[in-house]
Amino acid sequence: MTIRVATEEDIPAIRKLAHDTWWPTYQSILSPEQISFMLDTMYSEPALKTQLQKETFLITERDLEPVAFASFSCSDPERRIFKLHKIYILPSEQGNGTGRKLISAIEEEARKEKGELLELNVNRQNPAFHFYKKQGFEVYQEADIPYYNYYMNDYIMRKNV
């Protein structure tokens, strides 16, 4: 398994991973319309090009095949907070240490930049909440974030890096 920084050439792979992970992750939490809308807005080629300019994307590959991705950035330089914007792992890879290794790679990058906290949002009904707890994240606050005609009902979680 390798973890590397993604480039624009990886956009098709990121889009495919997003589609292959969002449906099984959110089908029991969000409506099909909301999943489709969010995939179309957050994972369109133009949206990903913009995100790649502002965030670092990591791709995880097993046998040269993309199996996971994550993105992060420094969200608050004064307080040294890094934001884990997204992390998605193919269902077939979950439970194999892929997510733990991706988070460790992000923590390492945050420490290199003098980061002290890593923060993320997770839907309050997403089972990944338990994975994040195992990785040392704690609930910092709850947030209901408007997103077009929808709401993202999230926990904001943090951990020291």
mmCIF file of C-alpha atoms in Angstrom:
data_model
loop_
_atom_site.group_PDB
_atom_site.id
_atom_site.type_symbol
_atom_site.label_atom_id
_atom_site.label_comp_id
_atom_site.label_asym_id
_atom_site.label_seq_id
_atom_site.Cartn_x
_atom_site.Cartn_y
_atom_site.Cartn_z
ATOM 1 C CA MET A 1 0.000 0.000 0.000
ATOM 2 C CA THR A 2 1.299 3.447 -0.901
ATOM 3 C CA ILE A 3 0.091 6.915 0.038
ATOM 4 C CA ARG A 4 1.027 9.807 -2.223
ATOM 5 C CA VAL A 5 0.034 13.394 -2.921
ATOM 6 C CA ALA A 6 -2.668 13.612 -5.590
ATOM 7 C CA THR A 7 -2.470 15.837 -8.658
ATOM 8 C CA GLU A 8 -4.998 17.003 -11.252
ATOM 9 C CA GLU A 9 -4.319 13.778 -13.145
ATOM 10 C CA ASP A 10 -5.920 11.948 -10.194
ATOM 11 C CA ILE A 11 -9.258 13.771 -10.466
ATOM 12 C CA PRO A 12 -10.964 10.915 -12.373
ATOM 13 C CA ALA A 13 -9.807 8.428 -9.713
ATOM 14 C CA ILE A 14 -10.972 10.726 -6.882
ATOM 15 C CA ARG A 15 -14.369 11.134 -8.553
ATOM 16 C CA LYS A 16 -14.733 7.368 -8.952
ATOM 17 C CA LEU A 17 -13.710 6.735 -5.341
ATOM 18 C CA ALA A 18 -16.214 9.369 -4.173
ATOM 19 C CA HIS A 19 -19.047 7.726 -6.112
ATOM 20 C CA ASP A 20 -18.022 4.240 -4.974
ATOM 21 C CA THR A 21 -17.882 5.266 -1.304
ATOM 22 C CA TRP A 22 -20.660 7.847 -0.895
ATOM 23 C CA TRP A 23 -23.555 5.574 -1.838
ATOM 24 C CA PRO A 24 -22.770 2.781 0.642
ATOM 25 C CA THR A 25 -21.776 5.321 3.313
ATOM 26 C CA TYR A 26 -24.778 7.633 3.102
ATOM 27 C CA GLN A 27 -27.650 5.637 1.566
ATOM 28 C CA SER A 28 -29.192 4.996 4.996
ATOM 29 C CA ILE A 29 -28.518 8.556 6.215
ATOM 30 C CA LEU A 30 -29.286 10.913 3.298
ATOM 31 C CA SER A 31 -31.846 10.897 0.504
ATOM 32 C CA PRO A 32 -30.699 9.722 -2.938
ATOM 33 C CA GLU A 33 -31.355 13.261 -4.194
ATOM 34 C CA GLN A 34 -29.045 14.762 -1.578
ATOM 35 C CA ILE A 35 -26.288 12.229 -2.268
ATOM 36 C CA SER A 36 -26.477 12.902 -6.010
ATOM 37 C CA PHE A 37 -26.546 16.657 -5.461
ATOM 38 C CA MET A 38 -23.566 16.636 -3.125
ATOM 39 C CA LEU A 39 -21.541 14.360 -5.394
ATOM 40 C CA ASP A 40 -22.329 16.629 -8.347
ATOM 41 C CA THR A 41 -21.375 19.816 -6.498
ATOM 42 C CA MET A 42 -18.433 18.648 -4.388
ATOM 43 C CA TYR A 43 -16.868 16.173 -6.794
ATOM 44 C CA SER A 44 -17.312 17.720 -10.225
ATOM 45 C CA GLU A 45 -14.080 18.158 -12.132
ATOM 46 C CA PRO A 46 -14.110 21.988 -11.707
ATOM 47 C CA ALA A 47 -14.871 21.679 -7.974
ATOM 48 C CA LEU A 48 -12.007 19.233 -7.458
ATOM 49 C CA LYS A 49 -9.601 21.433 -9.444
ATOM 50 C CA THR A 50 -10.448 24.318 -7.108
ATOM 51 C CA GLN A 51 -10.072 22.119 -4.024
ATOM 52 C CA LEU A 52 -6.690 20.841 -5.221
ATOM 53 C CA GLN A 53 -5.447 24.438 -5.234
ATOM 54 C CA LYS A 54 -6.464 24.985 -1.598
ATOM 55 C CA GLU A 55 -6.096 21.557 -0.005
ATOM 56 C CA THR A 56 -3.615 18.712 -0.062
ATOM 57 C CA PHE A 57 -5.160 15.521 -1.405
ATOM 58 C CA LEU A 58 -3.667 12.136 -0.637
ATOM 59 C CA ILE A 59 -4.403 8.992 -2.641
ATOM 60 C CA THR A 60 -3.930 5.523 -1.211
ATOM 61 C CA GLU A 61 -3.162 2.777 -3.707
ATOM 62 C CA ARG A 62 -2.987 -0.967 -3.295
ATOM 63 C CA ASP A 63 -1.354 -2.811 -6.194
ATOM 64 C CA LEU A 64 -1.414 0.498 -8.140
ATOM 65 C CA GLU A 65 -5.217 0.736 -7.776
ATOM 66 C CA PRO A 66 -6.727 3.716 -5.898
ATOM 67 C CA VAL A 67 -8.566 2.496 -2.798
ATOM 68 C CA ALA A 68 -8.913 5.663 -0.688
ATOM 69 C CA PHE A 69 -8.388 9.403 -0.648
ATOM 70 C CA ALA A 70 -8.311 12.229 1.842
ATOM 71 C CA SER A 71 -7.857 15.987 1.772
ATOM 72 C CA PHE A 72 -6.658 18.412 4.415
ATOM 73 C CA SER A 73 -5.374 21.953 4.899
ATOM 74 C CA CYS A 74 -4.356 24.382 7.599
ATOM 75 C CA SER A 75 -7.638 26.037 8.541
ATOM 76 C CA ASP A 76 -6.385 28.273 11.355
ATOM 77 C CA PRO A 77 -2.660 29.104 11.230
ATOM 78 C CA GLU A 78 -2.741 31.187 14.438
ATOM 79 C CA ARG A 79 -4.219 28.348 16.494
ATOM 80 C CA ARG A 80 -2.353 25.723 14.427
ATOM 81 C CA ILE A 81 -5.507 23.829 13.485
ATOM 82 C CA PHE A 82 -5.544 21.543 10.466
ATOM 83 C CA LYS A 83 -8.823 20.454 8.901
ATOM 84 C CA LEU A 84 -9.390 16.952 7.570
ATOM 85 C CA HIS A 85 -11.889 17.899 4.865
ATOM 86 C CA LYS A 86 -12.598 14.405 3.612
ATOM 87 C CA ILE A 87 -11.487 10.828 3.908
ATOM 88 C CA TYR A 88 -13.159 8.056 1.942
ATOM 89 C CA ILE A 89 -12.125 4.421 1.788
ATOM 90 C CA LEU A 90 -13.608 1.752 -0.463
ATOM 91 C CA PRO A 91 -15.830 -0.581 1.573
ATOM 92 C CA SER A 92 -13.587 -3.506 0.568
ATOM 93 C CA GLU A 93 -10.620 -1.705 2.196
ATOM 94 C CA GLN A 94 -12.330 -0.752 5.440
ATOM 95 C CA GLY A 95 -10.995 -2.602 8.459
ATOM 96 C CA ASN A 96 -7.589 -3.175 6.837
ATOM 97 C CA GLY A 97 -5.767 -0.245 8.466
ATOM 98 C CA THR A 98 -6.078 1.999 5.404
ATOM 99 C CA GLY A 99 -7.927 4.784 7.223
ATOM 100 C CA ARG A 100 -5.581 4.660 10.198
ATOM 101 C CA LYS A 101 -2.562 4.957 7.890
ATOM 102 C CA LEU A 102 -4.116 7.858 5.978
ATOM 103 C CA ILE A 103 -4.866 9.744 9.187
ATOM 104 C CA SER A 104 -1.324 9.059 10.431
ATOM 105 C CA ALA A 105 0.078 10.486 7.184
ATOM 106 C CA ILE A 106 -2.050 13.625 7.611
ATOM 107 C CA GLU A 107 -0.974 14.005 11.244
ATOM 108 C CA GLU A 108 2.651 13.733 10.169
ATOM 109 C CA GLU A 109 2.178 16.477 7.569
ATOM 110 C CA ALA A 110 0.391 18.685 10.125
ATOM 111 C CA ARG A 111 3.245 18.226 12.622
ATOM 112 C CA LYS A 112 5.781 19.210 9.936
ATOM 113 C CA GLU A 113 3.850 22.472 9.592
ATOM 114 C CA LYS A 114 3.728 22.971 13.390
ATOM 115 C CA GLY A 115 0.090 21.897 13.573
ATOM 116 C CA GLU A 116 -1.307 21.130 17.011
ATOM 117 C CA LEU A 117 -4.897 20.047 16.329
ATOM 118 C CA LEU A 118 -6.577 18.030 13.603
ATOM 119 C CA GLU A 119 -10.285 18.730 13.170
ATOM 120 C CA LEU A 120 -12.988 17.048 11.082
ATOM 121 C CA ASN A 121 -16.724 17.053 10.547
ATOM 122 C CA VAL A 122 -18.688 13.802 10.476
ATOM 123 C CA ASN A 123 -22.407 13.296 9.991
ATOM 124 C CA ARG A 124 -23.904 12.434 13.367
ATOM 125 C CA GLN A 125 -25.400 9.220 11.942
ATOM 126 C CA ASN A 126 -22.257 8.108 10.089
ATOM 127 C CA PRO A 127 -20.796 4.901 11.596
ATOM 128 C CA ALA A 128 -17.334 6.345 10.822
ATOM 129 C CA PHE A 129 -17.838 8.348 14.029
ATOM 130 C CA HIS A 130 -16.730 5.243 15.951
ATOM 131 C CA PHE A 131 -13.638 4.876 13.760
ATOM 132 C CA TYR A 132 -12.667 8.484 14.498
ATOM 133 C CA LYS A 133 -13.127 7.891 18.230
ATOM 134 C CA LYS A 134 -10.726 4.927 17.980
ATOM 135 C CA GLN A 135 -8.235 7.233 16.262
ATOM 136 C CA GLY A 136 -8.316 9.591 19.255
ATOM 137 C CA PHE A 137 -10.787 12.213 18.012
ATOM 138 C CA GLU A 138 -13.252 13.673 20.515
ATOM 139 C CA VAL A 139 -16.455 15.604 19.876
ATOM 140 C CA TYR A 140 -15.726 19.321 20.135
ATOM 141 C CA GLN A 141 -19.202 20.534 19.162
ATOM 142 C CA GLU A 142 -22.298 19.767 17.096
ATOM 143 C CA ALA A 143 -23.177 21.782 14.008
ATOM 144 C CA ASP A 144 -26.115 21.938 11.601
ATOM 145 C CA ILE A 145 -24.568 23.472 8.513
ATOM 146 C CA PRO A 146 -26.784 24.716 5.665
ATOM 147 C CA TYR A 147 -25.660 23.457 2.259
ATOM 148 C CA TYR A 148 -27.901 24.773 -0.517
ATOM 149 C CA ASN A 149 -31.339 23.228 0.240
ATOM 150 C CA TYR A 150 -29.931 20.693 2.693
ATOM 151 C CA TYR A 151 -28.341 20.555 6.122
ATOM 152 C CA MET A 152 -25.220 18.726 7.158
ATOM 153 C CA ASN A 153 -25.912 17.510 10.700
ATOM 154 C CA ASP A 154 -22.384 17.014 11.957
ATOM 155 C CA TYR A 155 -20.180 16.444 14.915
ATOM 156 C CA ILE A 156 -17.027 18.520 14.809
ATOM 157 C CA MET A 157 -14.278 16.337 16.226
ATOM 158 C CA ARG A 158 -10.713 17.192 17.217
ATOM 159 C CA LYS A 159 -7.538 15.505 18.324
ATOM 160 C CA ASN A 160 -4.058 16.639 19.229
ATOM 161 C CA VAL A 161 -1.374 15.828 16.706
#
